[in-house]
Tab-separated table of C-alpha atoms in Angstrom:
chain	number	residue	atom	x	y	z
A	1	MET	CA	-66.019	80.122	-191.923
A	2	LYS	CA	-64.824	80.671	-195.580
A	3	GLU	CA	-63.971	76.851	-195.882
A	4	LEU	CA	-67.321	75.986	-194.581
A	5	LEU	CA	-69.248	78.263	-196.841
A	6	LYS	CA	-67.134	76.978	-199.828
A	7	PHE	CA	-68.159	73.443	-198.820
A	8	THR	CA	-72.020	74.461	-198.724
A	9	PRO	CA	-72.729	76.693	-201.654
A	10	TRP	CA	-76.469	77.273	-201.072
A	11	LYS	CA	-78.255	79.808	-203.135
A	12	ASN	CA	-79.910	82.937	-201.666
A	13	THR	CA	-83.287	81.343	-202.558
A	14	ASP	CA	-82.668	77.985	-200.874
A	15	THR	CA	-84.580	76.759	-197.768
A	16	LEU	CA	-82.085	75.440	-194.991
A	17	VAL	CA	-83.222	73.292	-192.175
A	18	SER	CA	-80.853	72.800	-189.345
A	19	LEU	CA	-81.594	69.810	-186.882
A	20	GLY	CA	-80.465	69.798	-183.461
A	21	CYS	CA	-79.179	73.402	-183.755
A	22	GLY	CA	-79.151	74.444	-179.982
A	23	SER	CA	-79.458	78.149	-180.080
A	24	GLY	CA	-78.753	78.456	-183.819
A	25	TRP	CA	-75.512	80.342	-183.372
A	26	TRP	CA	-73.509	78.625	-186.222
A	27	GLU	CA	-76.427	78.692	-188.564
A	28	ILE	CA	-77.056	82.425	-188.038
A	29	ASN	CA	-73.309	83.152	-188.489
A	30	CYS	CA	-73.493	81.189	-191.883
A	31	VAL	CA	-76.630	82.961	-193.162
A	32	ILE	CA	-75.352	86.454	-192.338
A	33	HIS	CA	-72.222	85.608	-194.358
A	34	GLN	CA	-74.110	83.702	-197.062
A	35	PRO	CA	-77.762	84.558	-197.284
A	36	ALA	CA	-80.457	81.814	-198.011
A	37	GLY	CA	-84.119	82.205	-198.765
A	38	GLN	CA	-85.186	80.711	-195.422
A	39	LEU	CA	-83.456	79.183	-192.513
A	40	ILE	CA	-85.539	76.961	-190.215
A	41	LEU	CA	-83.879	76.129	-186.811
A	42	VAL	CA	-85.127	72.879	-185.076
A	43	ASP	CA	-84.329	71.906	-181.540
A	44	GLN	CA	-86.615	70.396	-178.991
A	45	ASP	CA	-85.086	72.289	-176.092
A	46	PHE	CA	-87.148	75.498	-176.008
A	47	GLN	CA	-84.981	76.872	-173.254
A	48	ILE	CA	-81.956	76.901	-175.616
A	49	LEU	CA	-83.700	77.563	-178.946
A	50	LYS	CA	-85.804	80.759	-178.298
A	51	SER	CA	-86.464	83.986	-180.254
A	52	GLU	CA	-84.610	86.009	-177.729
A	53	GLU	CA	-81.343	84.135	-178.240
A	54	VAL	CA	-81.788	84.023	-182.060
A	55	GLY	CA	-82.392	87.793	-182.035
A	56	GLU	CA	-79.258	88.537	-179.954
A	57	SER	CA	-77.235	86.153	-182.266
A	58	ILE	CA	-78.571	87.994	-185.351
A	59	ALA	CA	-77.669	91.471	-183.676
A	60	TYR	CA	-74.270	90.183	-182.832
A	61	PHE	CA	-73.260	88.864	-186.285
A	62	GLU	CA	-74.751	91.868	-188.061
A	63	ASN	CA	-72.522	94.052	-185.988
A	64	THR	CA	-69.560	91.854	-186.323
A	65	VAL	CA	-69.805	91.398	-190.044
A	66	HIS	CA	-71.304	94.677	-190.891
A	67	ALA	CA	-73.995	93.129	-192.869
A	68	LYS	CA	-77.725	93.047	-192.378
A	69	ASN	CA	-79.444	89.559	-192.110
A	70	LYS	CA	-81.439	88.885	-195.352
A	71	THR	CA	-82.577	85.485	-194.508
A	72	ALA	CA	-86.024	84.756	-192.986
A	73	ILE	CA	-85.499	82.640	-189.770
A	74	LEU	CA	-88.201	80.370	-188.321
A	75	ILE	CA	-87.882	78.499	-184.969
A	76	LYS	CA	-89.364	75.236	-184.395
A	77	ASN	CA	-89.134	73.439	-181.046
A	78	GLU	CA	-89.807	69.909	-181.847
A	79	ASP	CA	-88.280	66.489	-181.828
A	80	VAL	CA	-86.071	66.110	-184.760
A	81	SER	CA	-87.024	62.377	-185.150
A	82	SER	CA	-90.619	63.382	-185.726
A	83	LEU	CA	-90.821	66.615	-187.726
A	84	THR	CA	-93.848	68.623	-188.697
A	85	LEU	CA	-92.221	70.010	-191.730
A	86	GLU	CA	-93.632	69.038	-195.181
A	87	SER	CA	-92.038	66.355	-197.283
A	88	GLU	CA	-89.407	67.529	-199.906
A	89	MET	CA	-89.460	71.152	-198.717
A	90	ALA	CA	-85.732	71.789	-197.948
A	91	ASP	CA	-82.839	72.402	-200.325
A	92	TRP	CA	-80.395	71.956	-197.567
A	93	ILE	CA	-80.189	70.231	-194.148
A	94	LEU	CA	-77.538	71.147	-191.732
A	95	ILE	CA	-76.420	69.095	-188.691
A	96	PHE	CA	-73.646	70.860	-186.760
A	97	ASN	CA	-71.950	68.533	-184.215
A	98	ALA	CA	-75.195	66.987	-183.133
A	99	LEU	CA	-75.640	63.661	-185.024
A	100	HIS	CA	-73.920	61.714	-182.119
A	101	GLU	CA	-76.430	63.244	-179.657
A	102	PHE	CA	-79.613	62.101	-181.217
A	103	ASN	CA	-81.236	59.294	-179.385
A	104	GLN	CA	-82.908	57.854	-182.480
A	105	ILE	CA	-80.453	58.573	-185.243
A	106	THR	CA	-82.158	56.165	-187.788
A	107	LEU	CA	-85.418	58.023	-187.422
A	108	VAL	CA	-83.663	61.554	-187.638
A	109	LEU	CA	-82.016	60.363	-190.925
A	110	LYS	CA	-85.235	59.096	-192.139
A	111	GLU	CA	-86.970	62.455	-191.490
A	112	ALA	CA	-83.992	64.298	-193.005
A	113	PHE	CA	-84.499	62.091	-196.145
A	114	ARG	CA	-88.170	62.746	-196.203
A	115	ILE	CA	-88.036	66.575	-195.938
A	116	LEU	CA	-85.160	67.054	-198.316
A	117	LYS	CA	-85.905	67.692	-201.994
A	118	LYS	CA	-84.755	65.390	-204.562
A	119	GLY	CA	-81.229	66.453	-205.305
A	120	GLY	CA	-81.101	68.506	-202.061
A	121	GLN	CA	-77.973	68.425	-199.957
A	122	LEU	CA	-77.424	67.181	-196.462
A	123	PHE	CA	-74.214	68.874	-194.657
A	124	ILE	CA	-72.841	67.173	-191.501
A	125	GLU	CA	-70.141	68.699	-189.301
A	126	GLU	CA	-69.194	66.286	-186.731
A	127	GLU	CA	-66.425	65.457	-184.183
A	128	VAL	CA	-65.030	61.868	-184.951
A	129	SER	CA	-63.165	59.199	-183.316
A	130	MET	CA	-59.729	58.703	-185.114
A	131	SER	CA	-57.892	55.549	-184.040
A	132	ALA	CA	-59.710	54.623	-180.756
A	133	PRO	CA	-63.310	55.042	-179.740
A	134	LEU	CA	-63.841	58.372	-178.142
A	135	LEU	CA	-66.569	60.143	-176.114
A	136	HIS	CA	-67.696	63.762	-176.837
A	137	GLU	CA	-66.140	66.081	-174.287
A	138	GLY	CA	-69.428	68.014	-173.879
A	139	CYS	CA	-72.113	65.363	-173.809
A	140	GLY	CA	-70.130	62.216	-173.048
A	141	LYS	CA	-71.685	60.276	-175.868
A	142	LYS	CA	-69.873	58.075	-178.205
A	143	LEU	CA	-68.442	59.616	-181.340
A	144	PHE	CA	-68.518	57.846	-184.721
A	145	PHE	CA	-65.514	56.769	-186.819
A	146	THR	CA	-65.641	58.554	-190.120
A	147	GLU	CA	-66.403	55.449	-192.206
A	148	GLU	CA	-69.030	54.324	-189.747
A	149	LEU	CA	-70.726	57.581	-190.261
A	150	ILE	CA	-70.507	57.438	-193.999
A	151	THR	CA	-71.931	53.889	-194.035
A	152	LEU	CA	-74.854	55.036	-191.786
A	153	LEU	CA	-75.824	57.819	-194.179
A	154	VAL	CA	-75.327	55.629	-197.349
A	155	THR	CA	-77.590	52.991	-195.852
A	156	SER	CA	-80.160	55.570	-195.082
A	157	GLY	CA	-80.428	56.414	-198.717
A	158	PHE	CA	-78.070	59.387	-199.118
A	159	GLU	CA	-75.358	59.545	-201.673
A	160	MET	CA	-71.902	60.684	-200.597
A	161	VAL	CA	-70.772	63.787	-202.316
A	162	ASP	CA	-67.676	65.134	-200.487
A	163	LYS	CA	-65.656	64.779	-197.329
A	164	LYS	CA	-63.188	67.237	-195.792
A	165	GLN	CA	-61.098	67.293	-192.495
A	166	LYS	CA	-62.218	70.418	-190.670
A	167	ASP	CA	-59.484	70.210	-188.027
A	168	ALA	CA	-57.868	67.636	-185.764
A	169	LYS	CA	-61.117	66.482	-184.328
A	170	ALA	CA	-63.859	67.166	-186.860
A	171	ILE	CA	-64.895	66.531	-190.456
A	172	TYR	CA	-67.291	67.978	-192.893
A	173	LEU	CA	-69.471	65.494	-194.930
A	174	LEU	CA	-71.698	66.396	-197.816
A	175	PHE	CA	-74.530	63.988	-199.159
A	176	LYS	CA	-77.415	64.403	-201.549
A	177	LYS	CA	-80.654	62.840	-201.818
């Protein structure tokens, strides 16, 4: 967690938007440790992303970390390739191990670029293929090679800021608008 939070130094007044967040578990853990002004959780699966699950996650991390949640959290059950969020409203966009799962990646990145403020940051944590093409163990979808992923983001208008190997399977990538 410490390495992740060093890599994503948002301010306590920033608006964070997480795309394809599932139940929001990782994001809630992050903002309990490093508060933000607002966290908007976006996932179209209303059976996974729901207020009861979010509330349970907040309670769990508050008890584990012994700190109260100071971040306003909003749930949006909608398609990440067609967001209802205003243009240039986010300081940070987070995508935790979900980019490979999106059916319309180009549209998702277009939406991310649209809602991100000028100078805003896009953080991606993603499992990647290393020497041979791999499929994600959980969903069975193709994983990107690191350079393929970077090229996709740069051609979508983002500027590469930093890259860090998270572990044997995954990387952290940081881009800005």
